[in-house]
C-alpha positions as protocol buffer text, in pm:
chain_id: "A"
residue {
  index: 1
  type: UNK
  ca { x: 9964 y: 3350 z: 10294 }
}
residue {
  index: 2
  type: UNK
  ca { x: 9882 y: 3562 z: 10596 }
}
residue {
  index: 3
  type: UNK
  ca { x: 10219 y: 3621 z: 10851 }
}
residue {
  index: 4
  type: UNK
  ca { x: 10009 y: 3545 z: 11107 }
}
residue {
  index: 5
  type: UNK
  ca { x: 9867 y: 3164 z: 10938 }
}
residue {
  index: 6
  type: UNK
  ca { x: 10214 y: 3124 z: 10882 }
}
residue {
  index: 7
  type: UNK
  ca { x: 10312 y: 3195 z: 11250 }
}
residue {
  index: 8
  type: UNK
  ca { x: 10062 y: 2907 z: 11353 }
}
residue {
  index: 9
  type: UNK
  ca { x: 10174 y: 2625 z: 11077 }
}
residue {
  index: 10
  type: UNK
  ca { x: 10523 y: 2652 z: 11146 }
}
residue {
  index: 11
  type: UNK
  ca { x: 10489 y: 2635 z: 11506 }
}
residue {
  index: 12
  type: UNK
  ca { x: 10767 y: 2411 z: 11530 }
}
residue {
  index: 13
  type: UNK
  ca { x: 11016 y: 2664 z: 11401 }
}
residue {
  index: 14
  type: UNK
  ca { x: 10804 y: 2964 z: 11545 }
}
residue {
  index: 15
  type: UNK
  ca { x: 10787 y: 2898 z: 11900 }
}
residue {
  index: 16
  type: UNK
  ca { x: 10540 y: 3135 z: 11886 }
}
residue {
  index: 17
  type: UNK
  ca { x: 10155 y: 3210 z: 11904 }
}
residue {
  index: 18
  type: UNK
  ca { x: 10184 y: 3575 z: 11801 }
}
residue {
  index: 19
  type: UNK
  ca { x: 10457 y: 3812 z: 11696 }
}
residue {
  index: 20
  type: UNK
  ca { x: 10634 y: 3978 z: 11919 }
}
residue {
  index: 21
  type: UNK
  ca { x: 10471 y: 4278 z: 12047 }
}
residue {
  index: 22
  type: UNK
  ca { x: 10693 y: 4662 z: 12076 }
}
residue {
  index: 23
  type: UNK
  ca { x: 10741 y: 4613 z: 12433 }
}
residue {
  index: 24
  type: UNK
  ca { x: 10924 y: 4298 z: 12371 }
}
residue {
  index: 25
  type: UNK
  ca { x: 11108 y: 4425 z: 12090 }
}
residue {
  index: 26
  type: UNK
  ca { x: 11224 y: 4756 z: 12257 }
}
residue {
  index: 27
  type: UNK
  ca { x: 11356 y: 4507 z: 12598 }
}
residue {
  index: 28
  type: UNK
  ca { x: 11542 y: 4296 z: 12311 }
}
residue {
  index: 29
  type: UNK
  ca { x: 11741 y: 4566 z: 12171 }
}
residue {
  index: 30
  type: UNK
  ca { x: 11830 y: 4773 z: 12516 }
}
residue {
  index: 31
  type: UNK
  ca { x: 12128 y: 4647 z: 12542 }
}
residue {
  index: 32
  type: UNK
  ca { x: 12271 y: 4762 z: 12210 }
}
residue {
  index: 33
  type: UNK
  ca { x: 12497 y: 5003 z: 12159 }
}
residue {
  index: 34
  type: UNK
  ca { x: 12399 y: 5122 z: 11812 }
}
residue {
  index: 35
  type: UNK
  ca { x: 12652 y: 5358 z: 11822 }
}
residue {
  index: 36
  type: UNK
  ca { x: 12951 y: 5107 z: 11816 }
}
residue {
  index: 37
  type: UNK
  ca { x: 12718 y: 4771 z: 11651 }
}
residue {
  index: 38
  type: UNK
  ca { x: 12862 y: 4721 z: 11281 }
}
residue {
  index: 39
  type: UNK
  ca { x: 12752 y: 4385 z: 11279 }
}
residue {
  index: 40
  type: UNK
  ca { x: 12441 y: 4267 z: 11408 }
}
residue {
  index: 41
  type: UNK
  ca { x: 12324 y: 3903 z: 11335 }
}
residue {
  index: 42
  type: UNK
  ca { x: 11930 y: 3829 z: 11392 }
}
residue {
  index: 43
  type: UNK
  ca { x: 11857 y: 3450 z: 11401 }
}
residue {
  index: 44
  type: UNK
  ca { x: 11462 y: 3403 z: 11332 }
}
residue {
  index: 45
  type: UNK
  ca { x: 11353 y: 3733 z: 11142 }
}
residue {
  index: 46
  type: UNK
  ca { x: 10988 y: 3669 z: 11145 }
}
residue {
  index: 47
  type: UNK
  ca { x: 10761 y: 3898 z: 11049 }
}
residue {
  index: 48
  type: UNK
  ca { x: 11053 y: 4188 z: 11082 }
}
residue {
  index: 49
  type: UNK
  ca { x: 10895 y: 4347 z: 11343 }
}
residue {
  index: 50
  type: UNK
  ca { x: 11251 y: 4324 z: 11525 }
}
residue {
  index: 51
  type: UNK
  ca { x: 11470 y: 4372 z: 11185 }
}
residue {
  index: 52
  type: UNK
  ca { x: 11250 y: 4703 z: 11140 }
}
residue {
  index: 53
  type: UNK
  ca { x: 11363 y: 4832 z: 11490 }
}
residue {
  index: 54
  type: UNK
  ca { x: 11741 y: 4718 z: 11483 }
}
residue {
  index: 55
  type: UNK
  ca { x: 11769 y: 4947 z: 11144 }
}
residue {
  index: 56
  type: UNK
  ca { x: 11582 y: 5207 z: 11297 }
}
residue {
  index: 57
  type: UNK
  ca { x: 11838 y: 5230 z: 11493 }
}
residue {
  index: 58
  type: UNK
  ca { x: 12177 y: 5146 z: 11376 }
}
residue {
  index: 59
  type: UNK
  ca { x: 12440 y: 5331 z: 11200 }
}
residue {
  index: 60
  type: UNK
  ca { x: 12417 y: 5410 z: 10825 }
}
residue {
  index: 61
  type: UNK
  ca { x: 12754 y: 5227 z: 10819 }
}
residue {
  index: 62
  type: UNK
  ca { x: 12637 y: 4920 z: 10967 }
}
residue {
  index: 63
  type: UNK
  ca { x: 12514 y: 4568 z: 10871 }
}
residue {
  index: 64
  type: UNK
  ca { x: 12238 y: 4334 z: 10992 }
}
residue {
  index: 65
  type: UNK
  ca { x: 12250 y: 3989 z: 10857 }
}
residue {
  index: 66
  type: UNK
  ca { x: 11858 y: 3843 z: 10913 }
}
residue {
  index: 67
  type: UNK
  ca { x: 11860 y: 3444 z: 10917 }
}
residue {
  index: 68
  type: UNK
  ca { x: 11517 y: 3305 z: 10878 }
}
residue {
  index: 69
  type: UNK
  ca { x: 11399 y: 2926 z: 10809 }
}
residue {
  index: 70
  type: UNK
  ca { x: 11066 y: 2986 z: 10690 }
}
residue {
  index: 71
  type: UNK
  ca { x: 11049 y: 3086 z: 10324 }
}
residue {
  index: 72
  type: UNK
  ca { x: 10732 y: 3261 z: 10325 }
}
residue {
  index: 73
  type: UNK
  ca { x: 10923 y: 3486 z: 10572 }
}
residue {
  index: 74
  type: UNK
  ca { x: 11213 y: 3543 z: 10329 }
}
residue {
  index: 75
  type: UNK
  ca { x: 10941 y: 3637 z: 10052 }
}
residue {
  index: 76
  type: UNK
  ca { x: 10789 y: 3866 z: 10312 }
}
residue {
  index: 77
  type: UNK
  ca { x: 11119 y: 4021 z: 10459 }
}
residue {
  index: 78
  type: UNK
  ca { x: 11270 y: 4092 z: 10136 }
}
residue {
  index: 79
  type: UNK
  ca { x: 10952 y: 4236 z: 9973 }
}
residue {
  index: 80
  type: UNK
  ca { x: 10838 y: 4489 z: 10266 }
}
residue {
  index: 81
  type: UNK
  ca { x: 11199 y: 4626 z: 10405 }
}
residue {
  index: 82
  type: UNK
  ca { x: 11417 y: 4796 z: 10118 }
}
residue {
  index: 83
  type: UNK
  ca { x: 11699 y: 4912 z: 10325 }
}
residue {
  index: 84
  type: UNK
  ca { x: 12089 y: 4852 z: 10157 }
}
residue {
  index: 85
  type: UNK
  ca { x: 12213 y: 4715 z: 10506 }
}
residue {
  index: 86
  type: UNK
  ca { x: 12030 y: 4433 z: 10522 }
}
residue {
  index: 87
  type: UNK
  ca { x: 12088 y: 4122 z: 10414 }
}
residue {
  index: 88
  type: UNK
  ca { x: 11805 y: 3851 z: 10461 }
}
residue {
  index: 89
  type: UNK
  ca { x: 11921 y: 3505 z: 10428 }
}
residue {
  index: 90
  type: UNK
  ca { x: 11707 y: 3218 z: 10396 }
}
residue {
  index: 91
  type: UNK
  ca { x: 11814 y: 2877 z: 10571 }
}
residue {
  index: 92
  type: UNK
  ca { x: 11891 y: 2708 z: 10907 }
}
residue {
  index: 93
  type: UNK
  ca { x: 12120 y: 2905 z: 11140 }
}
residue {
  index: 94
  type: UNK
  ca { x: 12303 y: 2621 z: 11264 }
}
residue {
  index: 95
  type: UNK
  ca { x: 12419 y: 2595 z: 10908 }
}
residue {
  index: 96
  type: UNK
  ca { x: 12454 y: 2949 z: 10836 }
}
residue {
  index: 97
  type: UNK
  ca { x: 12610 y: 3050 z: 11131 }
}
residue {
  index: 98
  type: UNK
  ca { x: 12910 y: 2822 z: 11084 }
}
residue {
  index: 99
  type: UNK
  ca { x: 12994 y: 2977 z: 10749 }
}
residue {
  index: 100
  type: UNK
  ca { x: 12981 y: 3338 z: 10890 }
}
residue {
  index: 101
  type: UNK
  ca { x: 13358 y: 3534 z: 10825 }
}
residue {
  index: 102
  type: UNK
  ca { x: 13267 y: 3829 z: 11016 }
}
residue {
  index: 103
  type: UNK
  ca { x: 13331 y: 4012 z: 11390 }
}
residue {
  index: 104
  type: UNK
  ca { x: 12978 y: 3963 z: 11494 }
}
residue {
  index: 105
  type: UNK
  ca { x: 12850 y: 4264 z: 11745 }
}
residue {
  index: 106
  type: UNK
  ca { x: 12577 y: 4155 z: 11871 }
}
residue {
  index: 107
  type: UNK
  ca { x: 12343 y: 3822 z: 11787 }
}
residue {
  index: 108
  type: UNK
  ca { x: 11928 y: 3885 z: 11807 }
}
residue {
  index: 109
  type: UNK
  ca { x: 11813 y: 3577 z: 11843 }
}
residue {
  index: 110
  type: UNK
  ca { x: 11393 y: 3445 z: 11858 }
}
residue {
  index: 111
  type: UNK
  ca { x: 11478 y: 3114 z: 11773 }
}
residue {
  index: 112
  type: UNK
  ca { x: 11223 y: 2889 z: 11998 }
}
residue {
  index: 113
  type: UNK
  ca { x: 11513 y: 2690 z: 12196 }
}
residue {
  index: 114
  type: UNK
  ca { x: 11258 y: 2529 z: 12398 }
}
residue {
  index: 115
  type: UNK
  ca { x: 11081 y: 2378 z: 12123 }
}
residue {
  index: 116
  type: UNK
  ca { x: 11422 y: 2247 z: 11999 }
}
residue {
  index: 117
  type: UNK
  ca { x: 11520 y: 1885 z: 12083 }
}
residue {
  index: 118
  type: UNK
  ca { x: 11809 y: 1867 z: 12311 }
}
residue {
  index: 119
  type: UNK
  ca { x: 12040 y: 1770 z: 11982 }
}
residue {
  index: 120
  type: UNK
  ca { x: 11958 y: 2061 z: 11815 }
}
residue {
  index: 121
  type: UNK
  ca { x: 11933 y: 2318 z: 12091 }
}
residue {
  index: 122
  type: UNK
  ca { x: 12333 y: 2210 z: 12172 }
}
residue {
  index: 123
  type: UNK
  ca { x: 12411 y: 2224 z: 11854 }
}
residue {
  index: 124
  type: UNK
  ca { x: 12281 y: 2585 z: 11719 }
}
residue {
  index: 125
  type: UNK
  ca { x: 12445 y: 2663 z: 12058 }
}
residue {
  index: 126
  type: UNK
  ca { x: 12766 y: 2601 z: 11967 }
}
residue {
  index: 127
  type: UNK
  ca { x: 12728 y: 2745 z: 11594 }
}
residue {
  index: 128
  type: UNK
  ca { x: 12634 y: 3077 z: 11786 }
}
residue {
  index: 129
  type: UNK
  ca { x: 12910 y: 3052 z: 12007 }
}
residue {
  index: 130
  type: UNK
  ca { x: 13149 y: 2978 z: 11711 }
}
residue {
  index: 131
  type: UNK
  ca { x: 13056 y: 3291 z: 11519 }
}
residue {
  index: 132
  type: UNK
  ca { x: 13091 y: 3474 z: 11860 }
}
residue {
  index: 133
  type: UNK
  ca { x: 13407 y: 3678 z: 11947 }
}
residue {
  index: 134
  type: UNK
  ca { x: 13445 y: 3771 z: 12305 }
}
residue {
  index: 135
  type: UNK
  ca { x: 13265 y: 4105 z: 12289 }
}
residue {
  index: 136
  type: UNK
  ca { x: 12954 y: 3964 z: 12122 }
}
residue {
  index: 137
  type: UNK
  ca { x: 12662 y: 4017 z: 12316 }
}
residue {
  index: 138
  type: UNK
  ca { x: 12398 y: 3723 z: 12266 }
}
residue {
  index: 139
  type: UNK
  ca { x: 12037 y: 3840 z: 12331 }
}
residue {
  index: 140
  type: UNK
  ca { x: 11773 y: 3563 z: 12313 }
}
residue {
  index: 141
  type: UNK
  ca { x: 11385 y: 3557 z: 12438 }
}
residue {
  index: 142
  type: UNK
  ca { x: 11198 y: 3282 z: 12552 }
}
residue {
  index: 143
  type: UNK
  ca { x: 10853 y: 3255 z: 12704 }
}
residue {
  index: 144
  type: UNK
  ca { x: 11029 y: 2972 z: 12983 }
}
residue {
  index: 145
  type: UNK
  ca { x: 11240 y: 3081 z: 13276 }
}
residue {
  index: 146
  type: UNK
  ca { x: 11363 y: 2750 z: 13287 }
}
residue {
  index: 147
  type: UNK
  ca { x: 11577 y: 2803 z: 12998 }
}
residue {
  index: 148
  type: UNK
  ca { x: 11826 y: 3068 z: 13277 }
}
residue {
  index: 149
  type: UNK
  ca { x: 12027 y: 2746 z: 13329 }
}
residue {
  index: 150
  type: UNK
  ca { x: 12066 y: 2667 z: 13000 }
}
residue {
  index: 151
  type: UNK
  ca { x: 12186 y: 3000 z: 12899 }
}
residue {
  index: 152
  type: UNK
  ca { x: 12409 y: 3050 z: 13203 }
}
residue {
  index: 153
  type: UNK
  ca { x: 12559 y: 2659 z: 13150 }
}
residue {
  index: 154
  type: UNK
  ca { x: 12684 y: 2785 z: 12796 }
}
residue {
  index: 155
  type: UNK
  ca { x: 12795 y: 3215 z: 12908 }
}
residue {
  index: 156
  type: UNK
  ca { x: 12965 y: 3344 z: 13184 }
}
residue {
  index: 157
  type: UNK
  ca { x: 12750 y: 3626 z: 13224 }
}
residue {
  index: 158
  type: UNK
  ca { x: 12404 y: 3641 z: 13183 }
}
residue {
  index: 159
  type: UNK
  ca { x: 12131 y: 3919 z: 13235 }
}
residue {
  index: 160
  type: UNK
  ca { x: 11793 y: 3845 z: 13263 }
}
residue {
  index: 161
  type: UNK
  ca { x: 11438 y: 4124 z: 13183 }
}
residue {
  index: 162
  type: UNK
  ca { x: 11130 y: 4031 z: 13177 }
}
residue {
  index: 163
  type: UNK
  ca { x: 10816 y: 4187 z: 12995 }
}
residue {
  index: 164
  type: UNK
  ca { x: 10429 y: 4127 z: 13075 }
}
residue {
  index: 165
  type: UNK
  ca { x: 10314 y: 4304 z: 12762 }
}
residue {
  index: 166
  type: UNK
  ca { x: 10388 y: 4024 z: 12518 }
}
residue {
  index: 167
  type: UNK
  ca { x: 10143 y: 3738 z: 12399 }
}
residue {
  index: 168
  type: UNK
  ca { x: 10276 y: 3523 z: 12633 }
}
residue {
  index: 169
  type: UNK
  ca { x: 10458 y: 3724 z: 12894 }
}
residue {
  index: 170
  type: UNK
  ca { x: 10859 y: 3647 z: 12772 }
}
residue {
  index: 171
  type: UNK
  ca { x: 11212 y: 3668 z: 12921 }
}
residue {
  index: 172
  type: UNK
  ca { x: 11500 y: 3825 z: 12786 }
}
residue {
  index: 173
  type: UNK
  ca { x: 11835 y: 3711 z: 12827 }
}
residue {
  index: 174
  type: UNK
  ca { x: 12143 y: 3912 z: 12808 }
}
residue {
  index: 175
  type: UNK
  ca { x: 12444 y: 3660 z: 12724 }
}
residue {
  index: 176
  type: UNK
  ca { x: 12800 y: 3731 z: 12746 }
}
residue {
  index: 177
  type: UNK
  ca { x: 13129 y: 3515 z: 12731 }
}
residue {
  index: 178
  type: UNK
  ca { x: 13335 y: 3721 z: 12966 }
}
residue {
  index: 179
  type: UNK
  ca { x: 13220 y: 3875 z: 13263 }
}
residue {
  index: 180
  type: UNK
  ca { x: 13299 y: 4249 z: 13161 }
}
């Protein structure tokens, strides 16, 4: 099946009507210090068009665990992107996440938390927040403003970008514990 039929049925778990274009990928990853990240988590892999940028970019040392839902996805990831640092796991992140026995750098998330029910959005919350150390930097999109308050009910910090060149325009929030 086409990635971009796929996008469409699973809108539920997608969020999304397209994938997400350069200009939102390159205002996802700004933040990133590639040259410190060993461990980079991406919840929602997609098509990979953000799990082909993140290795792009990070060390030759590093690791980037890519948690996707859809298996079509998995199939997809794991076919087109040969590259010994990733490791693409297929499941539910609120699951995964809670297993996860690792110092997590930074967490890439394009997990549709408005599309969530309430239940579920607080609950993959707090399975990010319990794989989170302090220094983790949580980076999230959303095509809603709206969810600012949610973000900034659950961090102490939060930074917030915006790009136009996206199908639909979409937000990107910065999320930190502390305030450093």
């Amino acid at each position: 099946m086409k990635p971009s039929v796929e996008l469409l049925k699973k809108w539920k778990t997608t969020g999304a009507v397209s994938f997400s274009s350069s200009f939102l990928v390159d205002k996802m990853i700004k933040c990133i210090d590639f040259s410190k990240a060993k461990v980079i988590v991406e919840l929602g892999a997609g098509n990979g068009c953000i799990t082909r940028k993140l290795l792009a970019n990070m060390r030759e040392d590093a690791v980037l665990i890519s948690l996707e839902i859809n298996d079509e996805f998995c199939t997809l990831l794991d076919k087109s992107i040969d590259d010994k640092r990733l490791n693409i796991v297929c499941g539910d992140a609120i699951k995964l996440l809670k297993d996860m026995d690792v110092e997590i750098d930074y967490i890439v998330s394009s997990i549709p938390f408005k599309v969530l029910s309430k239940i579920e959005r607080a609950q993959l919350m707090a399975s990010i927040k319990m794989a989170s150390s302090l220094k983790t930097i949580f980076v999230q999109f959303s095509y809603f403003i709206s969810m600012y308050s949610f973000f900034r009910h659950n961090y102490r910090k939060v930074n917030v970008g915006f790009t136009a060149l996206n199908l639909p325009p979409a937000f990107v929030f910065q999320c930190r514990l502390q305030l450093n």
